[in-house]
Coordinates of C-alpha atoms in Angstrom, one line a residue:
Chain A
M701 CA -29.9 -4.4 -9.2
S702 CA -28.0 -6.5 -11.6
R703 CA -26.3 -5.7 -14.9
A704 CA -29.2 -7.1 -17.0
Y705 CA -30.5 -3.5 -17.5
S706 CA -28.3 -0.7 -18.7
L707 CA -29.3 2.3 -16.7
K708 CA -27.9 5.6 -17.7
Q709 CA -27.6 8.1 -14.8
E710 CA -29.0 11.4 -16.0
S711 CA -28.5 13.4 -12.8
E712 CA -27.8 12.6 -9.2
F713 CA -31.5 11.5 -8.7
S714 CA -32.6 10.4 -12.2
W715 CA -31.9 7.3 -14.1
R716 CA -32.9 6.3 -17.7
L717 CA -33.7 3.1 -19.4
E718 CA -33.4 3.9 -23.2
A719 CA -36.3 2.6 -25.3
S720 CA -35.3 -0.6 -26.9
G721 CA -37.1 -3.7 -28.2
N722 CA -40.8 -3.2 -27.9
M723 CA -40.5 -0.1 -25.8
R724 CA -42.3 2.9 -27.3
V725 CA -40.9 5.4 -24.7
P726 CA -37.9 5.3 -22.3
G727 CA -38.2 4.3 -18.6
I728 CA -37.2 6.9 -16.0
I729 CA -36.5 6.2 -12.4
Y730 CA -36.1 8.8 -9.7
A731 CA -33.9 7.6 -6.9
D732 CA -30.5 8.0 -5.3
E733 CA -27.8 5.5 -5.9
T734 CA -28.5 3.4 -2.8
L735 CA -32.2 3.1 -3.6
I736 CA -31.4 2.2 -7.2
R737 CA -29.0 -0.5 -6.0
G738 CA -31.7 -1.9 -3.7
M739 CA -34.3 -2.1 -6.4
D740 CA -35.3 -5.6 -7.6
D741 CA -34.6 -6.2 -11.3
K742 CA -38.3 -6.9 -11.6
V743 CA -38.9 -3.1 -11.3
F744 CA -36.9 -2.5 -14.4
E745 CA -38.5 -5.4 -16.3
Q746 CA -41.9 -4.1 -15.4
L747 CA -41.1 -0.6 -16.3
C748 CA -39.9 -1.7 -19.8
N749 CA -43.1 -3.7 -20.2
V750 CA -45.2 -0.6 -19.3
A751 CA -43.2 1.4 -21.7
S752 CA -44.3 -1.0 -24.5
L753 CA -48.0 -0.5 -24.0
P754 CA -50.0 1.2 -26.8
G755 CA -50.5 4.9 -26.6
I756 CA -48.1 5.6 -23.8
V757 CA -46.6 9.1 -23.9
Q758 CA -43.3 10.6 -22.8
A759 CA -41.9 7.9 -20.5
A760 CA -42.8 5.2 -18.0
Y761 CA -41.8 6.5 -14.6
A762 CA -40.8 4.8 -11.3
M763 CA -40.8 6.7 -8.0
P764 CA -38.1 6.4 -5.4
D765 CA -40.1 3.8 -3.5
A766 CA -40.6 1.6 -6.5
H767 CA -40.8 -2.2 -6.0
W768 CA -42.0 -5.3 -7.8
G769 CA -45.8 -5.1 -8.4
Y770 CA -48.3 -6.8 -10.6
G771 CA -47.7 -5.8 -14.2
F772 CA -46.9 -2.2 -13.3
P773 CA -44.2 -1.7 -10.6
I774 CA -45.6 -0.3 -7.4
G775 CA -44.5 3.3 -7.5
G776 CA -45.1 3.4 -11.2
V777 CA -46.6 6.3 -13.2
A778 CA -47.6 6.1 -16.9
A779 CA -49.8 8.4 -19.1
F780 CA -51.8 7.3 -22.2
D781 CA -53.4 9.3 -25.0
A782 CA -56.8 7.9 -25.9
D783 CA -56.5 9.3 -29.4
E784 CA -53.3 7.4 -30.1
G785 CA -54.8 4.0 -29.1
G786 CA -53.9 4.6 -25.5
V787 CA -55.0 1.9 -23.0
V788 CA -56.3 1.7 -19.4
S789 CA -55.0 -1.1 -17.3
A790 CA -56.7 -2.7 -14.3
G791 CA -53.2 -3.9 -13.2
G792 CA -51.9 -0.4 -13.6
V793 CA -54.3 0.8 -11.0
G794 CA -54.2 -2.3 -8.7
F795 CA -56.6 -4.2 -6.6
D796 CA -57.0 -1.6 -3.8
I797 CA -58.5 1.1 -6.0
S798 CA -57.9 4.6 -4.6
C799 CA -56.1 3.3 -1.5
G800 CA -54.8 6.5 0.0
V801 CA -54.0 8.6 3.0
R802 CA -56.0 11.3 4.7
A803 CA -54.5 13.7 7.2
L804 CA -56.4 15.6 9.9
R805 CA -55.3 18.4 12.1
T806 CA -56.7 18.1 15.7
G807 CA -56.3 21.6 17.0
L808 CA -54.4 20.1 19.9
T809 CA -50.7 19.6 20.8
V810 CA -49.5 16.2 21.8
D811 CA -49.0 17.5 25.4
E812 CA -52.8 18.0 25.6
I813 CA -53.4 14.4 24.5
E814 CA -50.8 12.8 26.7
P815 CA -52.9 12.5 29.9
V816 CA -55.6 10.6 28.1
R817 CA -53.5 8.8 25.4
E818 CA -54.2 5.3 26.7
R819 CA -57.9 6.0 26.8
L820 CA -57.9 7.6 23.4
A821 CA -56.0 4.5 21.9
N822 CA -58.5 2.1 23.4
A823 CA -61.5 4.1 22.3
L824 CA -60.2 4.5 18.7
F825 CA -59.6 0.7 18.7
R826 CA -63.0 0.0 20.0
N827 CA -64.9 2.3 17.6
I828 CA -63.1 2.0 14.3
P829 CA -63.6 -1.4 12.7
V830 CA -60.2 -2.9 11.9
G831 CA -58.8 -6.2 10.9
V832 CA -59.9 -9.4 9.1
G833 CA -63.6 -10.1 9.6
S834 CA -64.5 -6.7 11.0
T835 CA -67.8 -5.2 9.9
G836 CA -68.8 -1.5 9.6
L837 CA -71.9 0.2 11.0
V838 CA -73.2 1.3 7.6
H839 CA -75.0 -1.3 5.6
L840 CA -76.3 -0.3 2.2
D841 CA -79.1 -1.7 0.1
D842 CA -78.6 -1.7 -3.7
D843 CA -79.9 1.8 -4.3
G844 CA -77.9 3.1 -1.3
M845 CA -74.8 1.4 -2.7
S846 CA -75.3 3.0 -6.1
A847 CA -75.7 6.4 -4.5
M848 CA -72.5 5.9 -2.6
L849 CA -70.6 4.8 -5.7
K850 CA -71.8 7.9 -7.6
G851 CA -71.3 10.4 -4.8
G852 CA -68.2 9.3 -2.9
A853 CA -67.3 11.5 0.1
R854 CA -70.0 14.0 -0.9
W855 CA -72.6 11.2 -0.4
A856 CA -71.0 10.4 3.0
V857 CA -71.3 14.1 4.0
E858 CA -75.0 14.1 2.9
Q859 CA -75.5 11.0 5.1
G860 CA -74.2 13.0 8.1
F861 CA -70.6 11.8 8.1
G862 CA -68.5 14.9 8.4
N863 CA -68.9 18.4 7.2
P864 CA -69.3 20.0 3.7
A865 CA -66.1 21.9 4.5
D866 CA -64.2 18.6 4.3
L867 CA -64.9 18.1 0.7
Q868 CA -62.6 20.8 -0.8
Y869 CA -59.6 19.1 0.8
I870 CA -60.2 15.8 -0.9
E871 CA -59.0 15.1 -4.5
E872 CA -61.9 15.7 -7.0
H873 CA -63.7 17.6 -4.2
G874 CA -64.7 14.3 -2.7
C875 CA -66.6 13.0 -5.7
M876 CA -65.0 11.3 -8.7
A877 CA -66.9 12.3 -11.9
G878 CA -67.7 9.7 -14.5
A879 CA -68.4 6.8 -12.0
D880 CA -70.8 4.2 -13.4
P881 CA -72.3 2.1 -10.6
M882 CA -74.0 -0.1 -13.3
E883 CA -70.5 -1.4 -14.1
V884 CA -70.0 -2.6 -10.5
S885 CA -71.0 -6.2 -10.4
P886 CA -73.4 -7.7 -7.8
R887 CA -70.4 -9.7 -6.4
A888 CA -68.4 -6.5 -5.9
R889 CA -71.4 -4.9 -4.2
K890 CA -71.8 -8.0 -2.0
R891 CA -68.2 -7.8 -0.9
Q892 CA -68.8 -4.3 0.3
A893 CA -72.1 -5.0 2.1
D894 CA -70.4 -5.2 5.6
E895 CA -67.2 -3.3 4.8
M896 CA -68.2 0.4 4.6
G897 CA -66.3 2.4 7.2
T898 CA -63.7 -0.3 7.9
L899 CA -59.9 0.2 7.9
G900 CA -59.0 -3.2 6.6
S901 CA -55.8 -5.1 7.4
G902 CA -52.2 -5.4 6.2
N903 CA -50.4 -2.1 5.9
H904 CA -53.6 -0.1 6.6
Y905 CA -53.8 1.9 9.8
L906 CA -55.1 4.9 11.7
E907 CA -52.4 6.9 13.6
V908 CA -52.3 9.8 16.0
Q909 CA -49.0 11.5 15.4
R910 CA -46.8 14.3 16.6
V911 CA -45.4 16.9 14.3
A912 CA -41.8 16.2 15.1
E913 CA -40.0 18.4 12.7
I914 CA -40.8 21.2 10.3
F915 CA -38.7 21.4 7.2
N916 CA -40.4 24.2 5.4
R917 CA -42.0 26.8 7.7
R918 CA -43.6 28.8 5.0
I919 CA -45.6 25.9 3.6
A920 CA -46.2 24.4 7.0
D921 CA -47.9 27.7 8.0
V922 CA -50.2 27.4 5.1
F923 CA -50.9 23.8 5.9
G924 CA -51.6 24.9 9.5
L925 CA -48.9 22.7 11.0
R926 CA -46.6 23.5 14.0
E927 CA -44.1 21.5 15.9
N928 CA -45.7 19.3 18.6
D929 CA -49.1 19.5 17.0
A930 CA -51.2 16.3 17.1
V931 CA -52.4 15.1 13.7
V932 CA -54.2 12.0 12.5
F933 CA -53.3 9.9 9.5
I934 CA -55.8 7.4 8.0
H935 CA -54.5 4.9 5.5
C936 CA -57.1 2.7 3.8
G937 CA -58.8 2.1 0.5
S938 CA -61.9 0.9 -1.3
R939 CA -62.1 -2.4 0.7
G940 CA -63.7 -5.5 -0.8
L941 CA -65.6 -3.6 -3.5
G942 CA -62.4 -2.3 -5.1
H943 CA -60.6 -5.6 -4.8
Q944 CA -63.5 -7.4 -6.6
I945 CA -63.6 -4.8 -9.4
G946 CA -59.8 -5.2 -9.8
T947 CA -60.1 -9.0 -9.8
E948 CA -63.0 -9.1 -12.4
F949 CA -61.6 -6.5 -14.8
L950 CA -58.1 -8.0 -14.8
K951 CA -59.6 -11.2 -16.1
Y952 CA -61.8 -9.5 -18.7
M953 CA -58.8 -7.6 -19.9
V954 CA -56.6 -10.7 -20.1
L955 CA -59.3 -12.5 -22.1
A956 CA -60.0 -9.6 -24.4
A957 CA -56.4 -8.6 -25.1
S958 CA -56.0 -10.5 -28.4
K959 CA -59.4 -9.2 -29.6
H960 CA -58.0 -5.7 -29.1
G961 CA -54.8 -6.7 -30.9
I962 CA -52.8 -6.1 -27.8
E963 CA -49.8 -8.4 -27.2
L964 CA -49.2 -8.7 -23.5
P965 CA -45.6 -9.3 -22.4
D966 CA -47.1 -10.2 -19.0
R967 CA -50.7 -11.2 -18.3
E968 CA -50.8 -8.9 -15.3
L969 CA -50.4 -6.0 -17.7
A970 CA -53.9 -6.7 -18.9
C971 CA -55.4 -3.6 -20.4
A972 CA -58.0 -2.4 -22.9
P973 CA -58.1 0.6 -25.3
I974 CA -59.6 3.6 -23.5
N975 CA -61.9 4.0 -26.5
S976 CA -63.4 0.5 -26.3
E977 CA -66.4 -0.9 -24.6
L978 CA -64.3 -2.7 -22.0
G979 CA -62.0 0.3 -21.4
R980 CA -65.0 2.5 -20.8
A981 CA -66.7 -0.1 -18.5
Y982 CA -63.5 -0.3 -16.4
L983 CA -63.2 3.4 -16.1
G984 CA -66.8 3.7 -14.9
A985 CA -66.3 0.9 -12.4
M986 CA -62.9 2.1 -11.3
R987 CA -64.2 5.6 -10.7
A988 CA -67.0 4.1 -8.6
G989 CA -64.3 2.3 -6.7
I990 CA -62.5 5.6 -6.1
N991 CA -65.8 7.0 -4.7
C992 CA -66.1 4.0 -2.4
A993 CA -62.6 4.7 -1.0
L994 CA -63.4 8.4 -0.5
A995 CA -66.7 7.6 1.2
N996 CA -64.9 5.0 3.4
R997 CA -62.2 7.5 4.6
Q998 CA -65.0 10.0 5.2
I999 CA -66.9 7.6 7.4
I1000 CA -63.8 6.7 9.3
T1001 CA -63.1 10.5 9.8
H1002 CA -66.5 10.8 11.3
L1003 CA -65.9 7.9 13.7
T1004 CA -62.5 9.5 14.7
R1005 CA -64.2 12.8 15.4
Q1006 CA -66.8 11.1 17.6
V1007 CA -64.0 9.5 19.7
F1008 CA -62.1 12.7 20.0
A1009 CA -65.2 14.7 21.0
D1010 CA -65.9 12.2 23.7
I1011 CA -62.4 12.2 25.2
L1012 CA -61.0 15.5 24.2
P1013 CA -63.9 18.0 23.7
A1014 CA -61.5 20.8 22.8
A1015 CA -60.4 18.9 19.7
D1016 CA -61.3 20.3 16.3
L1017 CA -60.5 17.8 13.6
T1018 CA -60.1 19.5 10.2
L1019 CA -58.9 18.0 7.0
L1020 CA -55.4 18.9 5.8
F1021 CA -55.9 16.7 2.7
D1022 CA -56.9 13.3 1.3
V1023 CA -54.7 11.7 -1.4
S1024 CA -55.3 8.5 -3.4
H1025 CA -52.4 6.4 -4.6
N1026 CA -53.9 3.7 -6.8
T1027 CA -55.8 5.5 -9.6
C1028 CA -56.1 6.3 -13.3
K1029 CA -57.3 9.9 -13.9
L1030 CA -57.9 12.0 -16.9
E1031 CA -55.7 15.1 -16.5
T1032 CA -54.3 17.9 -18.6
H1033 CA -50.5 18.0 -18.9
P1034 CA -48.0 19.8 -21.1
L1035 CA -46.6 17.5 -23.8
G1036 CA -44.0 19.2 -26.0
S1037 CA -45.5 22.6 -26.9
E1038 CA -49.2 21.7 -26.3
M1039 CA -51.5 20.8 -23.5
R1040 CA -52.9 17.3 -23.8
K1041 CA -55.6 15.3 -22.0
L1042 CA -54.0 12.1 -20.7
Y1043 CA -55.1 9.1 -18.7
V1044 CA -52.5 9.1 -15.9
H1045 CA -52.0 5.7 -14.1
R1046 CA -50.5 6.1 -10.6
K1047 CA -49.9 2.7 -9.0
G1048 CA -48.6 3.3 -5.6
A1049 CA -47.8 6.8 -6.5
T1050 CA -49.3 10.1 -5.2
R1051 CA -50.6 13.0 -7.3
A1052 CA -48.5 16.0 -6.5
F1053 CA -49.9 19.2 -8.2
G1054 CA -47.5 22.1 -7.9
P1055 CA -48.2 25.7 -6.8
G1056 CA -50.9 27.5 -8.7
H1057 CA -52.6 24.4 -10.1
P1058 CA -56.4 25.0 -10.4
D1059 CA -57.4 21.7 -8.9
I1060 CA -55.7 22.6 -5.5
P1061 CA -58.1 24.2 -3.0
E1062 CA -57.7 28.0 -2.9
T1063 CA -56.3 28.2 0.6
L1064 CA -53.4 25.9 -0.4
R1065 CA -52.9 26.8 -4.0
A1066 CA -50.0 29.1 -3.5
V1067 CA -47.8 26.4 -2.0
G1068 CA -48.8 23.2 -3.8
Q1069 CA -50.9 20.1 -3.0
P1070 CA -50.2 18.3 0.2
V1071 CA -48.5 15.0 -0.5
L1072 CA -49.0 12.5 2.4
I1073 CA -46.4 9.7 2.7
G1074 CA -47.1 6.9 5.2
G1075 CA -44.1 5.3 6.8
S1076 CA -44.0 2.1 8.8
M1077 CA -45.7 1.5 12.2
G1078 CA -42.9 2.6 14.6
T1079 CA -41.0 5.1 12.5
E1080 CA -42.3 8.2 10.9
S1081 CA -44.5 9.6 8.1
H1082 CA -44.0 12.7 6.0
I1083 CA -45.9 15.6 4.7
L1084 CA -44.7 17.1 1.4
A1085 CA -46.0 19.6 -1.1
G1086 CA -46.2 19.4 -4.9
S1087 CA -43.4 21.2 -6.6
E1088 CA -43.1 23.6 -9.5
T1089 CA -40.9 21.1 -11.4
G1090 CA -43.1 18.0 -10.9
A1091 CA -45.2 18.7 -14.0
G1092 CA -42.2 18.3 -16.3
L1093 CA -40.7 15.4 -14.4
S1094 CA -43.5 12.9 -13.7
F1095 CA -46.9 14.2 -14.7
N1096 CA -47.0 15.7 -11.2
S1097 CA -46.5 12.5 -9.2
A1098 CA -44.4 11.6 -6.2
C1099 CA -43.7 8.5 -4.0
H1100 CA -46.3 7.0 -1.7
G1101 CA -44.6 5.2 1.1
A1102 CA -41.6 3.4 2.4
G1103 CA -42.1 0.1 0.5
R1104 CA -41.3 -3.3 2.0
A1105 CA -37.7 -4.3 2.5
M1106 CA -38.5 -7.9 3.3
S1107 CA -41.5 -10.3 2.8
R1108 CA -44.1 -10.9 5.4
H1109 CA -42.8 -14.4 5.8
Q1110 CA -39.3 -13.2 6.6
A1111 CA -40.7 -10.6 9.0
T1112 CA -42.6 -13.2 11.1
K1113 CA -39.5 -15.3 11.4
R1114 CA -37.6 -12.4 12.8
W1115 CA -40.1 -10.7 15.1
R1116 CA -42.9 -11.6 17.5
G1117 CA -45.9 -9.3 17.6
R1118 CA -46.2 -9.1 21.4
S1119 CA -42.6 -8.2 22.0
L1120 CA -42.8 -5.5 19.2
V1121 CA -45.8 -4.0 20.9
D1122 CA -44.0 -3.9 24.2
E1123 CA -40.9 -2.5 22.7
L1124 CA -42.8 0.3 20.8
A1125 CA -44.7 1.1 24.0
Q1126 CA -41.4 1.7 25.8
R1127 CA -40.6 4.2 23.0
G1128 CA -44.0 5.9 23.6
I1129 CA -45.9 4.4 20.8
L1130 CA -49.2 2.6 21.6
I1131 CA -50.1 -0.1 19.2
R1132 CA -53.6 -1.6 19.2
S1133 CA -54.3 -4.5 16.8
P1134 CA -56.5 -7.6 16.7
S1135 CA -53.6 -9.7 15.4
M1136 CA -50.2 -10.1 16.9
R1137 CA -49.1 -12.0 13.8
G1138 CA -50.2 -9.0 11.7
V1139 CA -48.1 -6.7 13.9
A1140 CA -45.0 -8.9 13.3
E1141 CA -45.6 -8.8 9.6
E1142 CA -45.7 -5.1 9.7
A1143 CA -42.6 -4.7 11.9
P1144 CA -40.9 -1.4 11.3
G1145 CA -37.7 -3.2 10.4
A1146 CA -39.5 -5.0 7.5
Y1147 CA -39.8 -1.6 5.7
K1148 CA -37.3 0.5 3.8
D1149 CA -36.2 3.8 5.3
V1150 CA -39.0 6.2 4.4
R1151 CA -36.6 9.2 5.0
A1152 CA -34.4 8.0 2.1
V1153 CA -37.4 7.8 -0.1
V1154 CA -38.8 11.3 0.6
D1155 CA -35.3 12.8 0.5
A1156 CA -34.8 11.4 -3.0
A1157 CA -38.3 12.6 -4.0
E1158 CA -37.4 16.1 -2.9
K1159 CA -33.9 16.1 -4.4
A1160 CA -35.3 14.8 -7.7
G1161 CA -37.6 17.8 -7.7
L1162 CA -40.9 15.8 -7.4
A1163 CA -42.1 17.5 -4.2
H1164 CA -40.9 19.7 -1.3
K1165 CA -40.5 18.2 2.2
V1166 CA -42.7 20.1 4.7
A1167 CA -42.9 18.2 7.9
R1168 CA -42.0 14.9 9.6
V1169 CA -44.5 13.2 11.9
E1170 CA -44.0 10.5 14.5
P1171 CA -46.6 8.0 15.7
R1172 CA -48.0 8.1 19.2
I1173 CA -51.0 5.8 18.7
C1174 CA -51.3 3.3 16.0
I1175 CA -54.5 1.3 15.3
K1176 CA -53.4 -1.5 13.0
G1177 CA -55.3 -4.1 11.1
Chain Q
M740 CA -44.9 -37.4 -4.1
R741 CA -46.4 -36.2 -0.9
A742 CA -48.9 -33.4 -1.5
H743 CA -47.7 -30.2 0.1
W744 CA -47.9 -26.4 0.0
E745 CA -45.4 -23.6 0.5
H746 CA -45.1 -19.9 0.2
F747 CA -42.6 -18.2 -2.0
S748 CA -41.2 -14.7 -1.6
H749 CA -42.7 -11.6 -3.3
R750 CA -41.4 -8.4 -1.8
A751 CA -44.7 -6.7 -1.2
D752 CA -47.0 -9.7 -1.0
M753 CA -46.8 -13.5 -1.0
G754 CA -46.7 -16.4 -3.4
V755 CA -48.8 -19.5 -2.9
R756 CA -47.6 -22.8 -4.3
G757 CA -49.3 -26.2 -4.2
C758 CA -47.7 -29.5 -5.3
S759 CA -49.4 -32.8 -5.7
A760 CA -49.5 -36.0 -7.8
T761 CA -52.6 -34.7 -9.4
L762 CA -53.5 -31.3 -10.9
A763 CA -56.6 -31.2 -8.7
G764 CA -54.5 -31.9 -5.6
A765 CA -52.1 -29.1 -6.5
F766 CA -55.1 -26.7 -6.6
E767 CA -56.2 -27.9 -3.2
Q768 CA -52.7 -27.4 -1.8
A769 CA -52.5 -23.9 -3.3
A770 CA -55.7 -23.0 -1.5
L771 CA -54.3 -24.3 1.8
A772 CA -51.2 -22.1 1.2
M773 CA -53.6 -19.1 0.8
T774 CA -55.3 -19.9 4.1
A775 CA -51.8 -20.1 5.7
I776 CA -51.2 -16.5 4.7
I777 CA -54.1 -15.5 6.9
T778 CA -53.9 -17.9 9.8
D779 CA -52.6 -21.4 10.8
P780 CA -54.8 -23.8 8.9
A781 CA -54.5 -26.3 11.8
Q782 CA -56.5 -23.9 13.9
V783 CA -59.4 -23.8 11.5
K784 CA -62.2 -26.4 12.1
P785 CA -63.6 -27.8 8.8
A786 CA -67.2 -27.4 10.1
E787 CA -69.0 -25.5 7.4
R788 CA -69.2 -26.5 3.7
V789 CA -69.2 -24.2 0.7
D790 CA -69.5 -25.4 -2.9
I791 CA -67.7 -23.6 -5.6
R792 CA -67.8 -23.8 -9.4
C793 CA -65.5 -22.1 -11.9
E794 CA -65.1 -22.7 -15.6
G795 CA -63.4 -21.6 -18.8
G796 CA -59.9 -20.8 -19.7
D797 CA -56.6 -22.7 -19.4
P798 CA -55.5 -24.3 -16.1
E799 CA -53.7 -21.1 -15.1
L800 CA -56.7 -18.9 -15.5
L801 CA -58.7 -21.6 -13.7
L802 CA -56.3 -21.5 -10.7
V803 CA -56.7 -17.8 -10.4
D804 CA -60.5 -18.2 -10.6
W805 CA -60.5 -20.9 -8.0
L806 CA -58.5 -18.8 -5.5
N807 CA -60.5 -15.7 -6.2
A808 CA -63.7 -17.6 -5.6
L809 CA -62.4 -18.6 -2.2
V810 CA -61.4 -15.0 -1.5
F811 CA -65.0 -14.0 -2.3
E812 CA -66.5 -16.7 -0.1
M813 CA -64.1 -15.9 2.8
A814 CA -64.9 -12.2 2.6
T815 CA -68.6 -12.4 2.3
R816 CA -69.3 -15.3 4.7
K817 CA -66.5 -14.3 7.1
L818 CA -65.1 -17.8 6.9
L819 CA -61.7 -19.3 6.9
F820 CA -61.1 -22.6 5.1
S821 CA -58.9 -25.6 6.0
R822 CA -60.0 -28.5 3.9
F823 CA -60.6 -28.5 0.2
N824 CA -61.7 -31.0 -2.5
V825 CA -61.3 -30.2 -6.1
T826 CA -62.4 -32.1 -9.2
L827 CA -61.4 -31.0 -12.7
D828 CA -63.3 -32.0 -15.7
D829 CA -62.6 -30.6 -19.2
G830 CA -61.8 -27.0 -18.1
R831 CA -64.5 -27.0 -15.4
L832 CA -63.7 -26.9 -11.7
G833 CA -65.9 -28.2 -9.0
G834 CA -64.7 -27.4 -5.5
I835 CA -65.7 -27.9 -1.9
A836 CA -64.2 -25.9 0.9
W837 CA -64.8 -26.6 4.5
G838 CA -64.0 -24.1 7.3
E839 CA -65.4 -22.0 10.1
R840 CA -66.2 -18.5 11.0
V841 CA -63.3 -16.1 11.7
D842 CA -62.7 -16.0 15.4
R843 CA -60.2 -13.2 16.0
E844 CA -59.0 -14.5 19.4
K845 CA -58.5 -18.0 18.1
H846 CA -57.3 -17.4 14.6
Q847 CA -55.3 -14.2 15.0
P848 CA -55.8 -13.5 11.3
A849 CA -52.7 -11.6 10.1
V850 CA -54.0 -10.1 6.9
E851 CA -56.9 -10.4 4.5
V852 CA -56.2 -11.5 0.9
K853 CA -57.5 -9.0 -1.6
G854 CA -57.2 -11.2 -4.7
A855 CA -55.1 -13.8 -6.6
T856 CA -53.0 -12.3 -9.3
Y857 CA -51.5 -13.4 -12.7
T858 CA -48.0 -12.6 -11.3
A859 CA -45.6 -15.6 -11.1
L860 CA -48.6 -17.7 -12.3
R861 CA -47.7 -21.2 -13.3
V862 CA -49.5 -24.5 -13.6
N863 CA -47.3 -27.2 -14.9
R864 CA -45.8 -30.7 -14.4
L865 CA -42.5 -31.2 -12.6
P866 CA -39.8 -33.5 -14.0
D867 CA -41.0 -36.2 -11.5
G868 CA -44.5 -36.1 -13.0
A869 CA -46.1 -34.2 -10.1
W870 CA -48.2 -31.1 -10.6
L871 CA -47.3 -27.6 -9.4
A872 CA -49.8 -24.7 -9.2
Q873 CA -48.7 -21.3 -8.0
C874 CA -49.3 -17.5 -8.2
V875 CA -48.8 -14.4 -6.1
V876 CA -51.7 -13.1 -4.0
D877 CA -52.3 -9.5 -3.2
V878 CA -52.6 -8.8 0.6

């Protein structure tokens, strides 16, 4: 952090950038002092740019894991009112539409897994398509693709992937309303032809983890989590289809900005009025992208269950929850003294509805929505719950992960994949990956300390910490 | 100047930069830099040929289009590219990319590129007259 931006500390975990210049609202960053000092100036620049977009309400927010993104900072949250000329931004959602995390309970303790852990790791690696060039088992014709884009995880369940009971533990009950498959181009469909039910690469993974620590026993009981339980985390998104939708609409929005009278401080901020043909087309395509991600995680869940059933027949894999962290959703939030319908962009940020929110499944409603925070490969991930105060602080949003501390390039100079795999194996973590260079780029040391991020999220009032989980098996793209 | 490519740092992702005496050459080098994010270009045999056309917009938009067209071809044909030929004519780009099918053993592909972005996007002449073409790609 430099002195180029004058940040006013409002409380121990909240910092404010007053509205100045073209900014319509202030910028607010939730972080502790160390995290703020570690943030790139680009985060503040991007937050100011977001705050200048038409129709933005209240403030542009940055979560504790915020870092330099495209247009919007990653870890950015911004809400827009369609009736006040509000916009929707392809850059504000990102390329990997609805990238997210799903957590499954296994009904087993890690001690029950231990005798077969090696076999389980190998079978998961063999059965779940992962890495560059991998192909899924499901290939859809054009009609099938449209049905998937309309139905999301609900479509996947109808096709025999998983159980109807899974759906209530997925945001939007597994099916994003308002998806318009007609707005998804033939090129985007073609990119998805071989990629249904694949994990992808980069920071995407499937992990078998141990519940290492419970912070809040009352909420953990409701979530069905006990110490030493084995759980599964799946981190992936909408694959090639989402990437192509993002690519295409980013360009359309850049080209149409002047037609809509929008002056872009940064081309990557490309956006269109929600009430415009392009805005509506993007929302229809983006929602179809959300459904693709939900269907994808549902298929991978099914594959995971098959592997467990084969090796550990006593396992019962049930959904704790499924969160998405690259989205724009129409939600109702209090603004001043009234309730308003707002288009909330979360770019690398997790929705975190607090206790009592009607969109949380009934069995979890009393304690808040599960918020799943993926850490780096060899460290830990966290399970949080939406807080009572989150609504007033950040349109019910929290952080989404650790965030990189160094570039991929720096990481490969510092670590070798093979020695990392050996080192982690000695610490009891089995890594399976098709690419040793990929492993080096994802070295745990290349990421920030996820604990500092979730601590700041809790202390700022965005969410409550519930449990910490540690990896035992990691299938990595 | 000798044509070359390099990566530049972006915290979450990577920047690709191509430099050459000609604008078309800088586009070719930027494409090579993109391959180098995924694998060592020297390990990729230029065996199969794919033709690419992009048009419209200024040179910066054209650079993003060119890289995104390559991302699309890599993803749908499961190819990696190691040789490029670009011709530019009045806002139109004609490109040829040569490569081979991804072999996970041989290429050890580290990460897939999701798309080229408008972040840190620049196409311009350097003081020595050479061309530079760069942007950040999302991985």
